[in-house]
Amino acid sequence: MSVHIGAEKGDIAEIVLLPGDPLRAEFAAKEFLDDAVCYNEVRGMLGYTGTWKGVRVSVQGTGMGIPSISIYVNELLRDYGCRTLLRIGSCGSCQESVALRDVVIAMSASTDSAHNRLRFAGMDYAPCADYHLFARACALAAERGLRFHAGNVLSSDTFYQDDPNAWKHWAGYGVLAVEMEANALYTLAARAGASALAICTVSDSLVNREQLSHRERQSSFREMIALALDTACGTTPDSAAGKSSGP
Ligand code: HPA
C-alpha cells in the first residue's frame, strides 16, 4: 500500500476517474461499473476498480482542493502506475454564457495557489489537458448534444473568499468557471508523462448566484460520468452496453 491508499500493486487500473467526493466514487462504481471492488477505505477516501464496456477502470475519491488531490494523484502515478487520470467534478460558472448543468471541459487551468510558484521557483507554468482526451471529450459531448464549453478554468485554493468579487478579474481574462483541483492534476500528470483531463458540471453560478438542487446535481453527474468513462476508456456510446445504458 502507499501512504494514503490501502491497495496492492495491480488493484488499481491504469485508467482512473477522480471525483472529489468519495461517495461519488462509490456511486459511480456501483451504478456504472461491472464487478466493482472497493480497494481503499483509508480516511474514507473510497476507491473502486471494475470494468466499463469491458475496459478496466478505477474510480478514486480525491477530497477537495489542490493539496488533497495532489496526494492521491502523486501516489496513483508513482506507486500504482496509473496513466490516464480524469477528474469529474463540479464548478462555479463565472461567465453569463456558462449555465447551470452545462459541462466545462478544461483545456487549461489557472490557479491562485502557490503550489506551482513553489515548484517552478516563482516562474509561471501553464498546465493543460492531454490533447487526445480533450478532443475526444469535446467530440463525444457534441455527439450527445450536451451543452458544453471548452477553455480555461480557475483552480482556486479558496471556496470562501474575503472579496466576493475576486472571480471577476479571472472572468475578464476568459476563465469559464472556478473549481479547486485541475491545475494540480495537469501539472502532476505532465511531470509523470501521463494523460489528464478535468470535466466539471456547473453546479452554481458566481454570476447570478443560482445553484442546482441535489436532484439536478445527481442527474447531471450521471451524464458526466458516462462522458468521462467513454472518453477515458476510448469506448463509444453505442458499444456494448454498460449498466447505466442498457439491461
Ligand atoms: N468555487 C470553487 N469550487 C467550486 C465552486 C465554486 O464556486 N462551485 C463548485 N465547485
mmCIF file of C-alpha atoms and ligand atoms in Angstrom:
data_model
loop_
_atom_site.group_PDB
_atom_site.id
_atom_site.type_symbol
_atom_site.label_atom_id
_atom_site.label_comp_id
_atom_site.label_asym_id
_atom_site.label_seq_id
_atom_site.Cartn_x
_atom_site.Cartn_y
_atom_site.Cartn_z
ATOM 1 C CA MET A 1 0.000 0.000 0.000
ATOM 2 C CA SER A 2 1.031 3.618 -0.435
ATOM 3 C CA VAL A 3 0.851 6.209 2.341
ATOM 4 C CA HIS A 4 -2.801 7.154 1.744
ATOM 5 C CA ILE A 5 -4.173 4.326 -0.420
ATOM 6 C CA GLY A 6 -4.630 0.846 1.036
ATOM 7 C CA ALA A 7 -4.349 -1.070 -2.242
ATOM 8 C CA GLU A 8 -1.847 -3.612 -3.514
ATOM 9 C CA LYS A 9 0.005 -3.011 -6.785
ATOM 10 C CA GLY A 10 -2.299 -4.194 -9.560
ATOM 11 C CA ASP A 11 -5.506 -3.419 -7.627
ATOM 12 C CA ILE A 12 -5.877 -0.075 -9.411
ATOM 13 C CA ALA A 13 -6.465 0.236 -13.164
ATOM 14 C CA GLU A 14 -4.294 2.363 -15.464
ATOM 15 C CA ILE A 15 -7.378 4.490 -16.130
ATOM 16 C CA VAL A 16 -8.761 6.330 -13.077
ATOM 17 C CA LEU A 17 -11.726 8.666 -12.712
ATOM 18 C CA LEU A 18 -11.263 11.183 -9.894
ATOM 19 C CA PRO A 19 -14.324 12.691 -8.203
ATOM 20 C CA GLY A 20 -13.634 14.935 -5.218
ATOM 21 C CA ASP A 21 -16.363 13.360 -3.117
ATOM 22 C CA PRO A 22 -15.611 9.751 -2.098
ATOM 23 C CA LEU A 23 -19.340 8.956 -2.007
ATOM 24 C CA ARG A 24 -19.468 9.932 -5.653
ATOM 25 C CA ALA A 25 -16.676 7.437 -6.292
ATOM 26 C CA GLU A 26 -18.882 4.796 -4.689
ATOM 27 C CA PHE A 27 -21.924 5.969 -6.673
ATOM 28 C CA ALA A 28 -20.034 5.928 -9.995
ATOM 29 C CA ALA A 29 -18.567 2.481 -9.306
ATOM 30 C CA LYS A 30 -21.831 0.897 -8.184
ATOM 31 C CA GLU A 31 -24.046 2.487 -10.848
ATOM 32 C CA PHE A 32 -21.717 2.313 -13.850
ATOM 33 C CA LEU A 33 -19.026 -0.330 -13.458
ATOM 34 C CA ASP A 34 -19.342 -4.092 -13.737
ATOM 35 C CA ASP A 35 -17.759 -6.217 -10.989
ATOM 36 C CA ALA A 36 -16.707 -3.172 -8.947
ATOM 37 C CA VAL A 37 -14.471 -3.997 -5.976
ATOM 38 C CA CYS A 38 -13.541 -1.497 -3.260
ATOM 39 C CA TYR A 39 -9.747 -1.302 -2.839
ATOM 40 C CA ASN A 40 -9.482 1.686 -0.498
ATOM 41 C CA GLU A 41 -11.210 2.889 2.643
ATOM 42 C CA VAL A 42 -8.256 4.718 4.225
ATOM 43 C CA ARG A 43 -9.563 8.067 5.598
ATOM 44 C CA GLY A 44 -12.918 7.248 3.979
ATOM 45 C CA MET A 45 -11.444 8.169 0.582
ATOM 46 C CA LEU A 46 -13.139 5.336 -1.263
ATOM 47 C CA GLY A 47 -11.587 3.756 -4.351
ATOM 48 C CA TYR A 48 -13.084 1.064 -6.598
ATOM 49 C CA THR A 49 -11.946 -0.945 -9.599
ATOM 50 C CA GLY A 50 -14.300 -2.558 -12.112
ATOM 51 C CA THR A 51 -14.926 -2.566 -15.843
ATOM 52 C CA TRP A 52 -16.740 -0.250 -18.236
ATOM 53 C CA LYS A 53 -17.745 -1.891 -21.543
ATOM 54 C CA GLY A 54 -15.031 -4.448 -20.897
ATOM 55 C CA VAL A 55 -12.275 -1.916 -20.107
ATOM 56 C CA ARG A 56 -10.697 -1.989 -16.643
ATOM 57 C CA VAL A 57 -11.160 1.310 -14.831
ATOM 58 C CA SER A 58 -10.901 2.659 -11.276
ATOM 59 C CA VAL A 59 -12.712 5.491 -9.526
ATOM 60 C CA GLN A 60 -10.829 7.166 -6.680
ATOM 61 C CA GLY A 61 -12.088 9.976 -4.413
ATOM 62 C CA THR A 62 -9.580 12.808 -4.047
ATOM 63 C CA GLY A 63 -11.050 15.186 -1.480
ATOM 64 C CA MET A 64 -11.279 18.894 -2.172
ATOM 65 C CA GLY A 65 -8.505 21.268 -3.141
ATOM 66 C CA ILE A 66 -5.012 21.115 -4.556
ATOM 67 C CA PRO A 67 -3.215 19.628 -1.511
ATOM 68 C CA SER A 68 -5.696 16.764 -1.240
ATOM 69 C CA ILE A 69 -5.890 15.809 -4.926
ATOM 70 C CA SER A 70 -2.083 16.112 -5.139
ATOM 71 C CA ILE A 71 -1.631 13.419 -2.508
ATOM 72 C CA TYR A 72 -3.832 10.931 -4.382
ATOM 73 C CA VAL A 73 -2.529 11.771 -7.849
ATOM 74 C CA ASN A 74 1.115 11.523 -6.723
ATOM 75 C CA GLU A 75 0.501 8.068 -5.257
ATOM 76 C CA LEU A 76 -1.605 6.832 -8.191
ATOM 77 C CA LEU A 77 1.144 7.836 -10.628
ATOM 78 C CA ARG A 78 4.173 6.811 -8.584
ATOM 79 C CA ASP A 79 3.016 3.745 -6.679
ATOM 80 C CA TYR A 80 0.278 2.241 -8.858
ATOM 81 C CA GLY A 81 1.403 3.029 -12.421
ATOM 82 C CA CYS A 82 -1.803 4.869 -13.373
ATOM 83 C CA ARG A 83 -1.568 6.575 -16.781
ATOM 84 C CA THR A 84 -4.905 8.167 -17.617
ATOM 85 C CA LEU A 85 -6.462 10.385 -14.950
ATOM 86 C CA LEU A 86 -9.785 12.084 -15.470
ATOM 87 C CA ARG A 87 -11.242 14.398 -12.865
ATOM 88 C CA ILE A 88 -15.032 14.518 -12.669
ATOM 89 C CA GLY A 89 -16.260 17.373 -10.539
ATOM 90 C CA SER A 90 -18.413 20.423 -10.149
ATOM 91 C CA CYS A 91 -17.597 24.056 -10.793
ATOM 92 C CA GLY A 92 -18.999 27.543 -10.335
ATOM 93 C CA SER A 93 -19.651 29.459 -13.548
ATOM 94 C CA CYS A 94 -18.033 32.872 -13.928
ATOM 95 C CA GLN A 95 -19.490 33.695 -17.359
ATOM 96 C CA GLU A 96 -23.087 34.528 -18.220
ATOM 97 C CA SER A 97 -22.897 32.141 -21.176
ATOM 98 C CA VAL A 98 -21.995 29.187 -18.906
ATOM 99 C CA ALA A 99 -25.266 27.998 -17.392
ATOM 100 C CA LEU A 100 -26.168 25.597 -14.604
ATOM 101 C CA ARG A 101 -25.863 21.916 -15.722
ATOM 102 C CA ASP A 102 -23.526 22.828 -18.605
ATOM 103 C CA VAL A 103 -20.360 20.777 -18.892
ATOM 104 C CA VAL A 104 -16.999 22.538 -18.725
ATOM 105 C CA ILE A 105 -14.091 20.676 -20.330
ATOM 106 C CA ALA A 106 -10.898 22.234 -19.004
ATOM 107 C CA MET A 107 -8.413 22.908 -21.790
ATOM 108 C CA SER A 108 -6.119 24.626 -19.289
ATOM 109 C CA ALA A 109 -6.195 25.526 -15.616
ATOM 110 C CA SER A 110 -5.070 28.753 -13.980
ATOM 111 C CA THR A 111 -4.626 28.999 -10.218
ATOM 112 C CA ASP A 112 -4.354 31.352 -7.263
ATOM 113 C CA SER A 113 -2.492 28.613 -5.391
ATOM 114 C CA ALA A 114 1.214 28.923 -4.585
ATOM 115 C CA HIS A 115 1.902 25.239 -5.332
ATOM 116 C CA ASN A 116 3.376 25.832 -8.787
ATOM 117 C CA ARG A 117 5.075 29.068 -7.761
ATOM 118 C CA LEU A 118 6.964 26.931 -5.260
ATOM 119 C CA ARG A 119 7.593 24.128 -7.776
ATOM 120 C CA PHE A 120 8.832 26.486 -10.518
ATOM 121 C CA ALA A 121 10.704 28.931 -8.277
ATOM 122 C CA GLY A 122 8.349 31.851 -8.944
ATOM 123 C CA MET A 123 8.083 31.276 -12.709
ATOM 124 C CA ASP A 124 4.797 30.526 -14.466
ATOM 125 C CA TYR A 125 3.874 27.087 -15.779
ATOM 126 C CA ALA A 126 0.759 26.672 -17.948
ATOM 127 C CA PRO A 127 -0.902 23.352 -17.049
ATOM 128 C CA CYS A 128 -3.024 21.988 -19.884
ATOM 129 C CA ALA A 129 -5.130 18.937 -20.615
ATOM 130 C CA ASP A 130 -3.946 15.966 -22.633
ATOM 131 C CA TYR A 131 -4.934 16.851 -26.200
ATOM 132 C CA HIS A 132 -6.312 13.424 -27.145
ATOM 133 C CA LEU A 133 -8.524 13.150 -24.055
ATOM 134 C CA PHE A 134 -9.632 16.734 -24.514
ATOM 135 C CA ALA A 135 -10.503 16.311 -28.198
ATOM 136 C CA ARG A 136 -12.359 13.039 -27.530
ATOM 137 C CA ALA A 137 -14.370 14.530 -24.668
ATOM 138 C CA CYS A 138 -15.393 17.515 -26.815
ATOM 139 C CA ALA A 139 -16.362 15.269 -29.745
ATOM 140 C CA LEU A 140 -18.415 12.930 -27.535
ATOM 141 C CA ALA A 141 -20.107 15.825 -25.746
ATOM 142 C CA ALA A 142 -21.084 17.341 -29.105
ATOM 143 C CA GLU A 143 -22.316 13.954 -30.401
ATOM 144 C CA ARG A 144 -24.528 13.581 -27.305
ATOM 145 C CA GLY A 145 -25.977 17.044 -27.671
ATOM 146 C CA LEU A 146 -24.635 18.142 -24.279
ATOM 147 C CA ARG A 147 -24.289 21.867 -23.679
ATOM 148 C CA PHE A 148 -20.555 22.147 -23.111
ATOM 149 C CA HIS A 149 -17.782 24.756 -23.031
ATOM 150 C CA ALA A 150 -14.062 24.185 -23.567
ATOM 151 C CA GLY A 151 -11.483 26.583 -22.191
ATOM 152 C CA ASN A 152 -9.605 27.838 -19.174
ATOM 153 C CA VAL A 153 -10.762 27.174 -15.604
ATOM 154 C CA LEU A 154 -9.504 28.605 -12.316
ATOM 155 C CA SER A 155 -8.357 26.076 -9.722
ATOM 156 C CA SER A 156 -8.759 28.157 -6.591
ATOM 157 C CA ASP A 157 -7.382 27.479 -3.111
ATOM 158 C CA THR A 158 -10.370 29.171 -1.510
ATOM 159 C CA PHE A 159 -14.062 28.327 -1.767
ATOM 160 C CA TYR A 160 -14.987 31.161 0.632
ATOM 161 C CA GLN A 161 -13.180 34.397 -0.104
ATOM 162 C CA ASP A 162 -12.969 37.746 1.710
ATOM 163 C CA ASP A 163 -13.541 39.514 -1.597
ATOM 164 C CA PRO A 164 -16.774 38.145 -3.124
ATOM 165 C CA ASN A 165 -15.865 39.725 -6.469
ATOM 166 C CA ALA A 166 -12.393 38.181 -6.823
ATOM 167 C CA TRP A 167 -13.611 35.842 -9.605
ATOM 168 C CA LYS A 168 -14.446 38.821 -11.850
ATOM 169 C CA HIS A 169 -10.789 39.522 -12.543
ATOM 170 C CA TRP A 170 -10.309 35.978 -13.877
ATOM 171 C CA ALA A 171 -13.604 36.155 -15.769
ATOM 172 C CA GLY A 172 -12.265 39.237 -17.555
ATOM 173 C CA TYR A 173 -9.494 37.050 -18.969
ATOM 174 C CA GLY A 174 -11.939 34.460 -20.297
ATOM 175 C CA VAL A 175 -11.887 31.968 -17.431
ATOM 176 C CA LEU A 176 -15.079 29.920 -17.728
ATOM 177 C CA ALA A 177 -15.531 28.552 -14.241
ATOM 178 C CA VAL A 178 -13.950 28.044 -10.834
ATOM 179 C CA GLU A 179 -13.100 24.667 -9.326
ATOM 180 C CA MET A 180 -10.321 23.593 -6.997
ATOM 181 C CA GLU A 181 -8.167 20.773 -8.425
ATOM 182 C CA ALA A 182 -7.487 20.688 -12.202
ATOM 183 C CA ASN A 183 -4.307 22.786 -12.108
ATOM 184 C CA ALA A 184 -2.518 20.302 -9.831
ATOM 185 C CA LEU A 185 -3.832 17.274 -11.720
ATOM 186 C CA TYR A 186 -2.494 18.610 -15.035
ATOM 187 C CA THR A 187 0.860 19.570 -13.538
ATOM 188 C CA LEU A 188 1.478 16.232 -11.840
ATOM 189 C CA ALA A 189 0.334 14.189 -14.842
ATOM 190 C CA ALA A 190 2.649 16.191 -17.111
ATOM 191 C CA ARG A 191 5.624 15.546 -14.840
ATOM 192 C CA ALA A 192 4.902 11.807 -14.960
ATOM 193 C CA GLY A 193 4.302 11.751 -18.745
ATOM 194 C CA ALA A 194 0.710 10.650 -18.071
ATOM 195 C CA SER A 195 -2.559 11.913 -19.569
ATOM 196 C CA ALA A 196 -5.074 14.018 -17.673
ATOM 197 C CA LEU A 197 -8.333 15.837 -18.209
ATOM 198 C CA ALA A 198 -10.842 17.585 -15.943
ATOM 199 C CA ILE A 199 -14.549 17.654 -16.783
ATOM 200 C CA CYS A 200 -16.916 19.549 -14.493
ATOM 201 C CA THR A 201 -20.635 20.205 -14.440
ATOM 202 C CA VAL A 202 -21.748 23.666 -13.440
ATOM 203 C CA SER A 203 -23.367 23.341 -10.009
ATOM 204 C CA ASP A 204 -23.616 27.044 -9.208
ATOM 205 C CA SER A 205 -23.143 30.410 -10.806
ATOM 206 C CA LEU A 206 -20.956 33.158 -9.386
ATOM 207 C CA VAL A 207 -22.619 35.491 -11.896
ATOM 208 C CA ASN A 208 -26.223 35.184 -10.705
ATOM 209 C CA ARG A 209 -25.875 33.008 -7.542
ATOM 210 C CA GLU A 210 -28.167 30.252 -8.867
ATOM 211 C CA GLN A 211 -27.493 26.707 -7.635
ATOM 212 C CA LEU A 212 -28.531 23.235 -8.763
ATOM 213 C CA SER A 213 -30.787 21.273 -6.445
ATOM 214 C CA HIS A 214 -29.488 17.997 -5.066
ATOM 215 C CA ARG A 215 -31.585 16.038 -7.587
ATOM 216 C CA GLU A 216 -30.337 18.125 -10.538
ATOM 217 C CA ARG A 217 -26.739 17.673 -9.382
ATOM 218 C CA GLN A 218 -27.214 13.912 -9.359
ATOM 219 C CA SER A 219 -28.641 13.722 -12.888
ATOM 220 C CA SER A 220 -26.012 15.980 -14.433
ATOM 221 C CA PHE A 221 -23.352 13.987 -12.576
ATOM 222 C CA ARG A 222 -24.631 10.831 -14.306
ATOM 223 C CA GLU A 223 -24.216 12.384 -17.773
ATOM 224 C CA MET A 224 -20.711 13.475 -16.877
ATOM 225 C CA ILE A 225 -19.669 10.023 -15.592
ATOM 226 C CA ALA A 226 -20.786 8.385 -18.849
ATOM 227 C CA LEU A 227 -18.948 11.047 -20.868
ATOM 228 C CA ALA A 228 -15.802 10.633 -18.754
ATOM 229 C CA LEU A 229 -15.857 6.839 -18.980
ATOM 230 C CA ASP A 230 -16.243 6.800 -22.773
ATOM 231 C CA THR A 231 -13.553 9.487 -23.049
ATOM 232 C CA ALA A 232 -11.041 7.732 -20.803
ATOM 233 C CA CYS A 233 -11.725 4.170 -21.992
ATOM 234 C CA GLY A 234 -11.900 5.010 -25.704
ATOM 235 C CA THR A 235 -15.353 3.435 -25.812
ATOM 236 C CA THR A 236 -18.336 4.774 -27.717
ATOM 237 C CA PRO A 237 -21.884 5.458 -26.538
ATOM 238 C CA ASP A 238 -23.240 2.509 -28.534
ATOM 239 C CA SER A 239 -20.502 -0.050 -27.897
ATOM 240 C CA ALA A 240 -21.535 -2.958 -25.605
ATOM 241 C CA ALA A 241 -23.906 -1.519 -23.029
ATOM 242 C CA GLY A 242 -22.695 -0.687 -19.548
ATOM 243 C CA LYS A 243 -25.014 -0.842 -16.551
ATOM 244 C CA SER A 244 -26.210 2.716 -16.998
ATOM 245 C CA SER A 245 -27.156 2.458 -20.632
ATOM 246 C CA GLY A 246 -28.761 -0.924 -21.093
ATOM 247 C CA PRO A 247 -30.138 -4.069 -19.486
HETATM 248 N N1 HPA B 1 -15.732 27.630 -6.325
HETATM 249 C C1 HPA B 1 -14.869 26.649 -6.236
HETATM 250 N N2 HPA B 1 -15.194 25.398 -6.480
HETATM 251 C C2 HPA B 1 -16.449 25.127 -6.840
HETATM 252 C C3 HPA B 1 -17.396 26.117 -6.939
HETATM 253 C C4 HPA B 1 -17.016 27.437 -6.673
HETATM 254 O O1 HPA B 1 -17.827 28.380 -6.759
HETATM 255 N N3 HPA B 1 -18.558 25.530 -7.302
HETATM 256 C C5 HPA B 1 -18.331 24.216 -7.416
HETATM 257 N N4 HPA B 1 -17.046 23.963 -7.146
#
